[in-house]
Amino acid sequence: IYWIAVPSGFNTNFTPAYTANARDAASWSLCSGLPSAKWTLRPWANGVTPKPFAVGYDTDLGTVWACLIVQGTTAATLYRSSDYGATFSSVVTWTISAATVGVYCLSVPGYPDELWITASYTGGSNTSLWRVTGARTAGTPTVTAVSLPANAAIPIAFTLGAPATPGGYPALYLLGWVSYGATQYLYRGAWNGSTV
């Protein structure tokens, strides 16, 4: 049993750690290739606690992704591990809003090459949902911005649910708003390959 621990702290940098013997007396080591950073910066007021890691399923078991958005910069970086989180490598970096305060990363069951990543903002309403393809097999994954509804441009929470038809793409669920204190809207969407 492999575990990854992400220490939390609103204004402190930490390096994530992993253990390969969580069933026994776990011995921890720092994840190689990941920087010391504010991995869990997203505050309660902007939605659910950040989830900067995602894991592979089925044939992709052992793959772990880590997404880091460094506060005060305009860069997000996706890291990939193929050894259960012991060693990570940077696979792609893309531009985000400098006002970002946290990230939520989801792998897609049945689609081992895909991820969905959301980011919450303290200001502005820039695109804050991305679909990543080629996450496992491509040398450099493709990160595509996905537009959100005008009255829910900032995600509070995002998750995947059962597909509308058996074997189909998972349903997308989004809770969003336009600014702190504004009306929150819940959406259910389907991914058709180009739009939500």
Tab-separated table of C-alpha atoms in Angstrom:
chain	number	residue	atom	x	y	z
A	1	ILE	CA	0.000	0.000	0.000
A	2	TYR	CA	1.452	3.341	-1.115
A	3	TRP	CA	0.469	6.633	0.473
A	4	ILE	CA	1.407	10.216	-0.304
A	5	ALA	CA	1.218	12.821	2.443
A	6	VAL	CA	0.814	16.501	1.606
A	7	PRO	CA	1.504	18.645	4.678
A	8	SER	CA	-0.786	21.648	4.965
A	9	GLY	CA	-0.057	25.179	5.989
A	10	PHE	CA	-1.515	28.411	4.723
A	11	ASN	CA	1.775	30.226	4.308
A	12	THR	CA	4.473	27.566	4.599
A	13	ASN	CA	6.333	25.511	2.006
A	14	PHE	CA	6.420	21.707	2.323
A	15	THR	CA	7.712	18.823	0.233
A	16	PRO	CA	5.253	15.920	-0.139
A	17	ALA	CA	6.353	12.534	1.204
A	18	TYR	CA	5.473	8.944	0.355
A	19	THR	CA	5.561	5.500	1.955
A	20	ALA	CA	5.436	2.063	0.337
A	21	ASN	CA	4.531	0.199	3.532
A	22	ALA	CA	1.441	1.954	4.853
A	23	ARG	CA	-0.028	-1.297	6.211
A	24	ASP	CA	2.913	-1.771	8.564
A	25	ALA	CA	5.052	0.694	10.481
A	26	ALA	CA	5.176	3.238	7.657
A	27	SER	CA	8.555	4.723	6.865
A	28	TRP	CA	8.364	7.984	4.950
A	29	SER	CA	10.633	9.539	2.332
A	30	LEU	CA	10.329	12.833	0.498
A	31	CYS	CA	8.950	12.506	-3.032
A	32	SER	CA	11.882	12.962	-5.379
A	33	GLY	CA	11.440	15.603	-8.086
A	34	LEU	CA	8.775	17.694	-6.327
A	35	PRO	CA	9.639	21.155	-5.004
A	36	SER	CA	8.970	22.494	-1.542
A	37	ALA	CA	5.868	24.649	-2.020
A	38	LYS	CA	2.446	25.672	-0.711
A	39	TRP	CA	0.717	22.546	-2.036
A	40	THR	CA	-2.554	23.055	-0.121
A	41	LEU	CA	-3.039	26.784	-0.342
A	42	ARG	CA	-6.717	26.925	-1.407
A	43	PRO	CA	-8.628	28.386	1.584
A	44	TRP	CA	-12.014	27.223	2.809
A	45	ALA	CA	-13.693	30.409	1.553
A	46	ASN	CA	-12.851	29.468	-2.046
A	47	GLY	CA	-14.165	25.931	-1.968
A	48	VAL	CA	-13.045	22.465	-1.022
A	49	THR	CA	-9.578	21.714	0.288
A	50	PRO	CA	-7.094	21.460	-2.589
A	51	LYS	CA	-6.412	18.064	-4.077
A	52	PRO	CA	-3.150	18.520	-5.955
A	53	PHE	CA	-2.597	14.778	-6.566
A	54	ALA	CA	-4.454	12.284	-8.768
A	55	VAL	CA	-3.873	8.564	-9.235
A	56	GLY	CA	-4.247	6.166	-12.139
A	57	TYR	CA	-6.772	3.320	-12.243
A	58	ASP	CA	-6.757	-0.275	-13.513
A	59	THR	CA	-3.974	-0.708	-16.090
A	60	ASP	CA	-2.618	2.697	-15.079
A	61	LEU	CA	-2.154	1.720	-11.421
A	62	GLY	CA	1.110	3.118	-10.102
A	63	THR	CA	0.874	6.384	-12.037
A	64	VAL	CA	0.489	9.492	-9.893
A	65	TRP	CA	0.102	13.093	-11.050
A	66	ALA	CA	0.858	16.202	-9.011
A	67	CYS	CA	-0.235	19.685	-10.047
A	68	LEU	CA	1.366	22.741	-8.490
A	69	ILE	CA	0.291	26.331	-8.905
A	70	VAL	CA	2.824	28.622	-7.278
A	71	GLN	CA	1.129	31.566	-5.588
A	72	GLY	CA	2.031	34.923	-7.083
A	73	THR	CA	3.225	33.479	-10.398
A	74	THR	CA	1.447	32.763	-13.658
A	75	ALA	CA	2.684	29.183	-13.988
A	76	ALA	CA	1.088	25.826	-13.280
A	77	THR	CA	3.177	22.668	-13.572
A	78	LEU	CA	2.023	19.078	-13.930
A	79	TYR	CA	4.335	16.349	-12.628
A	80	ARG	CA	4.059	12.618	-13.349
A	81	SER	CA	5.284	9.586	-11.410
A	82	SER	CA	5.259	6.015	-12.699
A	83	ASP	CA	6.494	4.449	-9.448
A	84	TYR	CA	3.577	5.159	-7.072
A	85	GLY	CA	4.833	8.624	-6.139
A	86	ALA	CA	8.441	7.915	-5.226
A	87	THR	CA	9.905	9.873	-8.168
A	88	PHE	CA	8.264	12.665	-10.168
A	89	SER	CA	9.207	14.485	-13.370
A	90	SER	CA	7.783	17.722	-14.726
A	91	VAL	CA	5.796	17.007	-17.907
A	92	VAL	CA	4.104	20.309	-18.816
A	93	THR	CA	3.779	23.923	-17.630
A	94	TRP	CA	1.044	26.351	-18.673
A	95	THR	CA	-0.078	29.913	-17.922
A	96	ILE	CA	-2.687	30.699	-15.266
A	97	SER	CA	-3.889	33.781	-13.382
A	98	ALA	CA	-1.485	35.196	-10.815
A	99	ALA	CA	-4.405	35.433	-8.382
A	100	THR	CA	-4.758	31.648	-8.132
A	101	VAL	CA	-4.930	30.191	-4.630
A	102	GLY	CA	-5.184	26.443	-5.149
A	103	VAL	CA	-5.716	23.500	-7.452
A	104	TYR	CA	-7.904	20.406	-7.731
A	105	CYS	CA	-6.702	17.556	-9.958
A	106	LEU	CA	-8.837	14.594	-11.102
A	107	SER	CA	-7.918	11.555	-13.177
A	108	VAL	CA	-10.667	10.049	-15.341
A	109	PRO	CA	-11.596	6.386	-14.710
A	110	GLY	CA	-11.454	4.475	-17.982
A	111	TYR	CA	-9.457	7.257	-19.680
A	112	PRO	CA	-5.891	6.846	-18.383
A	113	ASP	CA	-4.475	9.624	-20.552
A	114	GLU	CA	-6.845	12.334	-19.279
A	115	LEU	CA	-7.013	14.679	-16.301
A	116	TRP	CA	-9.259	17.572	-15.295
A	117	ILE	CA	-7.716	20.436	-13.324
A	118	THR	CA	-9.467	23.373	-11.687
A	119	ALA	CA	-8.013	26.411	-10.018
A	120	SER	CA	-9.654	28.938	-7.705
A	121	TYR	CA	-8.955	32.662	-7.940
A	122	THR	CA	-8.932	35.448	-5.398
A	123	GLY	CA	-9.691	37.956	-8.114
A	124	GLY	CA	-10.762	38.013	-11.734
A	125	SER	CA	-12.705	35.383	-13.597
A	126	ASN	CA	-10.180	33.876	-15.971
A	127	THR	CA	-10.729	30.388	-17.356
A	128	SER	CA	-10.126	28.068	-14.442
A	129	LEU	CA	-10.893	24.604	-15.816
A	130	TRP	CA	-8.463	22.639	-17.952
A	131	ARG	CA	-8.618	19.271	-19.683
A	132	VAL	CA	-5.285	17.470	-19.987
A	133	THR	CA	-4.801	14.831	-22.685
A	134	GLY	CA	-1.760	12.663	-23.266
A	135	ALA	CA	-1.157	12.803	-19.520
A	136	ARG	CA	0.442	9.368	-19.411
A	137	THR	CA	1.680	8.543	-22.913
A	138	ALA	CA	2.591	11.861	-24.509
A	139	GLY	CA	6.051	13.285	-24.076
A	140	THR	CA	4.374	16.624	-23.394
A	141	PRO	CA	0.662	16.467	-22.457
A	142	THR	CA	-1.780	18.905	-24.064
A	143	VAL	CA	-3.534	21.340	-21.697
A	144	THR	CA	-6.755	22.843	-23.074
A	145	ALA	CA	-8.693	25.622	-21.353
A	146	VAL	CA	-12.419	24.910	-21.057
A	147	SER	CA	-14.777	27.873	-20.741
A	148	LEU	CA	-17.167	27.921	-17.803
A	149	PRO	CA	-20.660	29.469	-17.640
A	150	ALA	CA	-20.600	33.257	-17.223
A	151	ASN	CA	-22.346	33.148	-13.837
A	152	ALA	CA	-20.094	30.357	-12.528
A	153	ALA	CA	-16.708	31.279	-13.962
A	154	ILE	CA	-14.852	30.480	-10.722
A	155	PRO	CA	-15.098	26.839	-9.609
A	156	ILE	CA	-15.805	26.120	-5.967
A	157	ALA	CA	-15.858	22.367	-6.509
A	158	PHE	CA	-15.545	20.053	-9.501
A	159	THR	CA	-15.949	16.287	-9.696
A	160	LEU	CA	-16.802	13.401	-11.998
A	161	GLY	CA	-19.834	11.124	-11.753
A	162	ALA	CA	-21.333	8.092	-13.434
A	163	PRO	CA	-21.665	8.381	-17.221
A	164	ALA	CA	-25.108	9.074	-18.708
A	165	THR	CA	-24.845	5.824	-20.662
A	166	PRO	CA	-22.897	2.707	-19.598
A	167	GLY	CA	-19.344	2.849	-20.896
A	168	GLY	CA	-19.631	6.541	-21.762
A	169	TYR	CA	-17.586	9.477	-20.570
A	170	PRO	CA	-18.139	10.365	-16.885
A	171	ALA	CA	-20.591	13.173	-16.135
A	172	LEU	CA	-19.019	16.467	-15.053
A	173	TYR	CA	-20.305	18.328	-11.987
A	174	LEU	CA	-19.366	21.921	-11.242
A	175	LEU	CA	-20.272	24.204	-8.351
A	176	GLY	CA	-19.253	27.748	-9.245
A	177	TRP	CA	-19.777	31.461	-8.735
A	178	VAL	CA	-18.477	34.801	-10.068
A	179	SER	CA	-17.111	36.246	-6.822
A	180	TYR	CA	-17.007	35.647	-3.098
A	181	GLY	CA	-20.499	35.906	-1.593
A	182	ALA	CA	-22.262	35.695	-4.961
A	183	THR	CA	-24.939	33.131	-5.809
A	184	GLN	CA	-23.537	29.642	-6.287
A	185	TYR	CA	-24.680	27.528	-9.237
A	186	LEU	CA	-24.528	23.748	-9.653
A	187	TYR	CA	-24.070	22.367	-13.169
A	188	ARG	CA	-24.069	18.875	-14.610
A	189	GLY	CA	-22.387	18.556	-17.952
A	190	ALA	CA	-21.273	16.034	-20.544
A	191	TRP	CA	-17.978	16.153	-22.370
A	192	ASN	CA	-18.481	15.720	-26.102
A	193	GLY	CA	-14.874	16.184	-27.130
A	194	SER	CA	-14.936	19.957	-27.536
A	195	THR	CA	-17.424	21.549	-25.137
A	196	VAL	CA	-19.063	20.985	-21.772
